[in-house]
PDB file of C-alpha atoms in Angstrom:
ATOM      1  CA  UNK H1475     136.718 169.359 104.066  1.00 52.00           C
ATOM      2  CA  UNK H1476     134.832 172.654 103.147  1.00 61.00           C
ATOM      3  CA  UNK H1477     136.626 175.931 103.986  1.00 70.00           C
ATOM      4  CA  UNK H1478     134.944 177.427 107.039  1.00 73.00           C
ATOM      5  CA  UNK H1479     133.540 180.969 106.630  1.00 80.00           C
ATOM      6  CA  UNK H1480     134.413 183.714 108.982  1.00 83.00           C
ATOM      7  CA  UNK H1481     130.980 183.443 110.580  1.00 82.00           C
ATOM      8  CA  UNK H1482     131.379 179.814 111.215  1.00 79.00           C
ATOM      9  CA  UNK H1483     134.728 180.384 112.967  1.00 82.00           C
ATOM     10  CA  UNK H1484     133.152 183.027 115.194  1.00 84.00           C
ATOM     11  CA  UNK H1485     130.252 180.699 116.036  1.00 79.00           C
ATOM     12  CA  UNK H1486     132.734 177.873 116.873  1.00 77.00           C
ATOM     13  CA  UNK H1487     134.824 180.274 118.999  1.00 82.00           C
ATOM     14  CA  UNK H1488     131.825 181.498 120.821  1.00 80.00           C
ATOM     15  CA  UNK H1489     130.751 177.705 121.553  1.00 73.00           C
ATOM     16  CA  UNK H1490     134.006 176.980 123.034  1.00 73.00           C
ATOM     17  CA  UNK H1491     133.849 180.038 125.236  1.00 75.00           C
ATOM     18  CA  UNK H1492     137.318 181.298 124.060  1.00 80.00           C
ATOM     19  CA  UNK H1493     138.251 184.894 123.635  1.00 89.00           C
ATOM     20  CA  UNK H1494     139.797 186.075 120.403  1.00 91.00           C
ATOM     21  CA  UNK H1495     143.149 186.354 122.020  1.00 92.00           C
ATOM     22  CA  UNK H1496     142.884 182.709 123.334  1.00 88.00           C
ATOM     23  CA  UNK H1497     142.100 181.364 119.709  1.00 89.00           C
ATOM     24  CA  UNK H1498     144.778 183.678 118.395  1.00 91.00           C
ATOM     25  CA  UNK H1499     147.334 182.034 120.680  1.00 90.00           C
ATOM     26  CA  UNK H1500     146.328 178.668 119.914  1.00 87.00           C
ATOM     27  CA  UNK H1501     146.422 179.190 116.233  1.00 89.00           C
ATOM     28  CA  UNK H1502     149.550 181.142 116.140  1.00 92.00           C
ATOM     29  CA  UNK H1503     148.126 184.273 114.596  1.00 93.00           C
ATOM     30  CA  UNK H1504     147.416 187.739 116.154  1.00 94.00           C
ATOM     31  CA  UNK H1505     144.140 188.696 118.031  1.00 94.00           C
ATOM     32  CA  UNK H1506     143.756 191.749 115.563  1.00 94.00           C
ATOM     33  CA  UNK H1507     143.772 189.105 112.666  1.00 94.00           C
ATOM     34  CA  UNK H1508     140.930 187.052 114.425  1.00 92.00           C
ATOM     35  CA  UNK H1509     138.864 190.247 114.906  1.00 93.00           C
ATOM     36  CA  UNK H1510     139.297 191.385 111.283  1.00 93.00           C
ATOM     37  CA  UNK H1511     138.529 187.916 110.078  1.00 92.00           C
ATOM     38  CA  UNK H1512     135.348 187.642 112.180  1.00 90.00           C
ATOM     39  CA  UNK H1513     134.048 191.096 111.088  1.00 89.00           C
ATOM     40  CA  UNK H1514     134.601 190.411 107.444  1.00 87.00           C
ATOM     41  CA  UNK H1515     137.259 193.153 106.927  1.00 90.00           C
ATOM     42  CA  UNK H1516     140.049 190.902 105.678  1.00 89.00           C
ATOM     43  CA  UNK H1517     139.959 187.980 103.159  1.00 88.00           C
ATOM     44  CA  UNK H1518     142.533 185.606 104.884  1.00 88.00           C
ATOM     45  CA  UNK H1519     144.509 182.868 103.170  1.00 88.00           C
ATOM     46  CA  UNK H1520     142.909 179.382 103.309  1.00 85.00           C
ATOM     47  CA  UNK H1521     145.737 178.136 105.262  1.00 87.00           C
ATOM     48  CA  UNK H1522     145.111 180.805 107.901  1.00 88.00           C
ATOM     49  CA  UNK H1523     141.341 179.890 108.213  1.00 84.00           C
ATOM     50  CA  UNK H1524     142.173 176.158 108.448  1.00 82.00           C
ATOM     51  CA  UNK H1525     144.648 176.897 111.294  1.00 86.00           C
ATOM     52  CA  UNK H1526     141.960 178.731 113.296  1.00 88.00           C
ATOM     53  CA  UNK H1527     139.467 176.057 112.521  1.00 81.00           C
ATOM     54  CA  UNK H1528     141.883 173.288 113.634  1.00 80.00           C
ATOM     55  CA  UNK H1529     142.638 174.976 116.826  1.00 81.00           C
ATOM     56  CA  UNK H1530     139.040 175.516 117.630  1.00 80.00           C
ATOM     57  CA  UNK H1531     137.883 172.098 116.544  1.00 73.00           C
ATOM     58  CA  UNK H1532     140.494 170.248 118.556  1.00 72.00           C
ATOM     59  CA  UNK H1533     139.307 172.077 121.549  1.00 70.00           C
ATOM     60  CA  UNK H1534     135.690 171.056 121.011  1.00 66.00           C
ATOM     61  CA  UNK H1535     136.862 167.386 120.383  1.00 61.00           C
ATOM     62  CA  UNK H1536     138.874 167.230 123.516  1.00 64.00           C
ATOM     63  CA  UNK H1537     136.042 168.254 125.753  1.00 72.00           C
ATOM     64  CA  UNK H1538     132.882 166.702 124.332  1.00 82.00           C
ATOM     65  CA  UNK H1539     131.922 162.934 124.567  1.00 89.00           C
ATOM     66  CA  UNK H1540     129.516 160.881 122.428  1.00 92.00           C
ATOM     67  CA  UNK H1541     126.960 161.339 124.992  1.00 92.00           C
ATOM     68  CA  UNK H1542     126.981 165.070 124.499  1.00 87.00           C
ATOM     69  CA  UNK H1543     126.219 164.992 120.691  1.00 88.00           C
ATOM     70  CA  UNK H1544     124.381 161.636 120.216  1.00 93.00           C
ATOM     71  CA  UNK H1545     120.700 161.610 118.946  1.00 93.00           C
ATOM     72  CA  UNK H1546     118.453 159.653 121.243  1.00 93.00           C
ATOM     73  CA  UNK H1547     116.357 157.521 121.220  1.00 94.00           C
ATOM     74  CA  UNK H1548     117.720 155.506 118.412  1.00 96.00           C
ATOM     75  CA  UNK H1549     115.130 154.793 115.669  1.00 96.00           C
ATOM     76  CA  UNK H1550     115.907 151.217 114.459  1.00 97.00           C
ATOM     77  CA  UNK H1551     114.184 148.408 112.830  1.00 98.00           C
ATOM     78  CA  UNK H1552     114.142 144.799 113.585  1.00 98.00           C
ATOM     79  CA  UNK H1553     115.419 141.913 111.278  1.00 98.00           C
ATOM     80  CA  UNK H1554     111.795 140.745 110.727  1.00 98.00           C
ATOM     81  CA  UNK H1555     110.510 144.185 109.688  1.00 97.00           C
ATOM     82  CA  UNK H1556     109.304 144.310 106.100  1.00 97.00           C
ATOM     83  CA  UNK H1557     111.594 146.170 103.800  1.00 95.00           C
ATOM     84  CA  UNK H1558     108.853 148.216 102.644  1.00 94.00           C
ATOM     85  CA  UNK H1559     108.229 149.422 106.206  1.00 96.00           C
ATOM     86  CA  UNK H1560     111.999 150.163 106.681  1.00 96.00           C
ATOM     87  CA  UNK H1561     111.927 152.129 103.613  1.00 95.00           C
ATOM     88  CA  UNK H1562     109.106 154.264 104.616  1.00 96.00           C
ATOM     89  CA  UNK H1563     110.833 154.938 108.002  1.00 97.00           C
ATOM     90  CA  UNK H1564     114.004 156.007 106.216  1.00 96.00           C
ATOM     91  CA  UNK H1565     112.138 158.146 103.682  1.00 95.00           C
ATOM     92  CA  UNK H1566     109.800 159.918 106.192  1.00 96.00           C
ATOM     93  CA  UNK H1567     112.681 160.702 108.637  1.00 94.00           C
ATOM     94  CA  UNK H1568     115.204 161.539 105.910  1.00 92.00           C
ATOM     95  CA  UNK H1569     117.690 158.795 107.135  1.00 92.00           C
ATOM     96  CA  UNK H1570     120.264 157.353 104.865  1.00 92.00           C
ATOM     97  CA  UNK H1571     120.700 154.219 107.077  1.00 94.00           C
ATOM     98  CA  UNK H1572     119.023 152.461 110.016  1.00 97.00           C
ATOM     99  CA  UNK H1573     120.374 150.293 112.643  1.00 98.00           C
ATOM    100  CA  UNK H1574     119.039 146.736 112.809  1.00 98.00           C
ATOM    101  CA  UNK H1575     118.434 145.640 116.585  1.00 98.00           C
ATOM    102  CA  UNK H1576     117.296 142.274 117.441  1.00 96.00           C
ATOM    103  CA  UNK H1577     114.660 142.580 120.093  1.00 93.00           C
ATOM    104  CA  UNK H1578     115.504 146.233 120.327  1.00 89.00           C
ATOM    105  CA  UNK H1579     118.710 145.427 121.959  1.00 92.00           C
ATOM    106  CA  UNK H1580     121.255 143.438 120.029  1.00 95.00           C
ATOM    107  CA  UNK H1581     123.121 145.305 117.186  1.00 97.00           C
ATOM    108  CA  UNK H1582     122.779 142.792 114.264  1.00 98.00           C
ATOM    109  CA  UNK H1583     123.083 144.867 111.175  1.00 98.00           C
ATOM    110  CA  UNK H1584     122.365 148.113 109.358  1.00 98.00           C
ATOM    111  CA  UNK H1585     120.077 148.872 106.318  1.00 97.00           C
ATOM    112  CA  UNK H1586     121.332 151.472 103.989  1.00 96.00           C
ATOM    113  CA  UNK H1587     119.670 153.295 101.091  1.00 94.00           C
ATOM    114  CA  UNK H1588     121.848 151.233  98.725  1.00 93.00           C
ATOM    115  CA  UNK H1589     120.632 147.916 100.386  1.00 93.00           C
ATOM    116  CA  UNK H1590     116.917 149.006  99.621  1.00 93.00           C
ATOM    117  CA  UNK H1591     117.740 150.220  96.022  1.00 92.00           C
ATOM    118  CA  UNK H1592     119.569 147.140  95.147  1.00 91.00           C
ATOM    119  CA  UNK H1593     116.907 144.912  96.651  1.00 90.00           C
ATOM    120  CA  UNK H1594     114.102 146.632  94.659  1.00 88.00           C
ATOM    121  CA  UNK H1595     116.294 146.479  91.361  1.00 91.00           C
ATOM    122  CA  UNK H1596     117.307 142.742  91.905  1.00 88.00           C
ATOM    123  CA  UNK H1597     114.047 141.458  93.348  1.00 83.00           C
ATOM    124  CA  UNK H1598     111.489 143.706  91.762  1.00 79.00           C
ATOM    125  CA  UNK H1599     108.648 141.274  91.967  1.00 82.00           C
ATOM    126  CA  UNK H1600     109.646 139.726  95.251  1.00 86.00           C
ATOM    127  CA  UNK H1601     110.622 143.048  96.986  1.00 82.00           C
ATOM    128  CA  UNK H1602     107.352 143.615  98.655  1.00 84.00           C
ATOM    129  CA  UNK H1603     107.883 140.376 100.649  1.00 93.00           C
ATOM    130  CA  UNK H1604     111.486 140.801 101.754  1.00 95.00           C
ATOM    131  CA  UNK H1605     112.457 141.581 105.266  1.00 96.00           C
ATOM    132  CA  UNK H1606     115.257 143.772 106.529  1.00 97.00           C
ATOM    133  CA  UNK H1607     117.091 140.560 107.355  1.00 97.00           C
ATOM    134  CA  UNK H1608     117.116 139.512 103.739  1.00 96.00           C
ATOM    135  CA  UNK H1609     119.084 142.656 102.592  1.00 95.00           C
ATOM    136  CA  UNK H1610     120.828 144.207 105.691  1.00 96.00           C
ATOM    137  CA  UNK H1611     124.546 144.927 105.967  1.00 97.00           C
ATOM    138  CA  UNK H1612     126.978 144.622 108.638  1.00 97.00           C
ATOM    139  CA  UNK H1613     126.269 146.397 111.857  1.00 97.00           C
ATOM    140  CA  UNK H1614     127.353 149.903 112.695  1.00 97.00           C
ATOM    141  CA  UNK H1615     130.329 150.121 115.206  1.00 96.00           C
ATOM    142  CA  UNK H1616     129.625 150.792 118.839  1.00 97.00           C
ATOM    143  CA  UNK H1617     131.391 153.473 120.964  1.00 97.00           C
ATOM    144  CA  UNK H1618     130.967 153.969 124.714  1.00 97.00           C
ATOM    145  CA  UNK H1619     128.947 157.001 125.732  1.00 96.00           C
ATOM    146  CA  UNK H1620     132.073 158.451 127.310  1.00 94.00           C
ATOM    147  CA  UNK H1621     134.146 158.200 124.165  1.00 93.00           C
ATOM    148  CA  UNK H1622     135.751 161.578 123.227  1.00 87.00           C
ATOM    149  CA  UNK H1623     134.474 163.290 120.123  1.00 84.00           C
ATOM    150  CA  UNK H1624     137.936 163.310 118.506  1.00 79.00           C
ATOM    151  CA  UNK H1625     138.029 159.517 118.525  1.00 85.00           C
ATOM    152  CA  UNK H1626     134.558 159.366 117.040  1.00 88.00           C
ATOM    153  CA  UNK H1627     135.448 161.867 114.354  1.00 82.00           C
ATOM    154  CA  UNK H1628     138.469 159.719 113.390  1.00 80.00           C
ATOM    155  CA  UNK H1629     136.191 156.759 113.226  1.00 86.00           C
ATOM    156  CA  UNK H1630     133.695 158.464 110.963  1.00 84.00           C
ATOM    157  CA  UNK H1631     136.376 159.871 108.805  1.00 78.00           C
ATOM    158  CA  UNK H1632     137.321 156.259 107.642  1.00 82.00           C
ATOM    159  CA  UNK H1633     134.132 155.919 105.563  1.00 83.00           C
ATOM    160  CA  UNK H1634     131.770 154.796 108.388  1.00 88.00           C
ATOM    161  CA  UNK H1635     128.529 156.811 107.970  1.00 91.00           C
ATOM    162  CA  UNK H1636     127.413 156.462 111.776  1.00 95.00           C
ATOM    163  CA  UNK H1637     128.317 154.793 115.162  1.00 97.00           C
ATOM    164  CA  UNK H1638     125.916 153.528 117.810  1.00 98.00           C
ATOM    165  CA  UNK H1639     126.440 154.832 121.315  1.00 98.00           C
ATOM    166  CA  UNK H1640     126.167 152.338 124.193  1.00 97.00           C
ATOM    167  CA  UNK H1641     126.125 152.663 127.942  1.00 95.00           C
ATOM    168  CA  UNK H1642     125.731 149.981 130.557  1.00 93.00           C
ATOM    169  CA  UNK H1643     125.370 147.404 127.688  1.00 91.00           C
ATOM    170  CA  UNK H1644     122.424 149.319 126.137  1.00 94.00           C
ATOM    171  CA  UNK H1645     122.271 151.166 122.943  1.00 96.00           C
ATOM    172  CA  UNK H1646     121.480 154.712 123.942  1.00 97.00           C
ATOM    173  CA  UNK H1647     122.159 156.951 120.848  1.00 97.00           C
ATOM    174  CA  UNK H1648     123.534 157.303 117.381  1.00 97.00           C
ATOM    175  CA  UNK H1649     126.043 159.687 115.971  1.00 95.00           C
ATOM    176  CA  UNK H1650     126.006 160.374 112.156  1.00 92.00           C
ATOM    177  CA  UNK H1651     128.613 162.148 110.191  1.00 86.00           C
ATOM    178  CA  UNK H1652     126.070 165.183 109.928  1.00 83.00           C
ATOM    179  CA  UNK H1653     126.110 165.373 113.776  1.00 85.00           C
ATOM    180  CA  UNK H1654     129.840 165.959 113.722  1.00 81.00           C
ATOM    181  CA  UNK H1655     129.674 168.508 110.861  1.00 76.00           C
ATOM    182  CA  UNK H1656     126.991 170.435 112.836  1.00 76.00           C
ATOM    183  CA  UNK H1657     129.110 170.413 115.940  1.00 73.00           C
ATOM    184  CA  UNK H1658     132.141 171.505 114.193  1.00 65.00           C
ATOM    185  CA  UNK H1659     130.591 174.116 111.956  1.00 63.00           C
ATOM    186  CA  UNK H1660     128.423 175.434 114.741  1.00 55.00           C
ATOM    187  CA  UNK H1661     125.186 175.673 112.647  1.00 40.00           C
ATOM    188  CA  UNK H1662     122.343 173.553 111.778  1.00 35.00           C
ATOM    189  CA  UNK H1663     122.720 171.880 108.438  1.00 37.00           C
TER     190      UNK H1663
END
């Protein structure tokens, strides 16, 4: 995990709506230390920065749900989508993976950059004729829209690149690791 900067801590504190004194109490440090860190007047130990960051991120995780940070609508491909078309969508949108939904509803797989690369290397002559179904990987996990962000974060920390968000038996959003990073760091990456 990258070490948060004083500015990132300040932005995260403001996002939570806490005062410096409240953050200090939660992190077990003095309010004056929080003020000096945020103003850049002190160079704190990494362990101190991490205690403050942990106190702030736990608060954010306890309050927000998957619905609060998901990206919607979900950009997806169908199993019958030509691999070349799926690759174009990924490239144009800067995605490293795309969910594969049957009839736009059923979560049947995922296509990753690695799937595309391996297909073109393995099947160079035939690759233009392949479909997503020929190369897709297992589906992304589903979480309910009301799932707490802390649980989503723990799931993503196990090597899963993204989760799909469902509500009323419909896929309504997606959360990638980068969405969690943006939330916790309080800045656009």
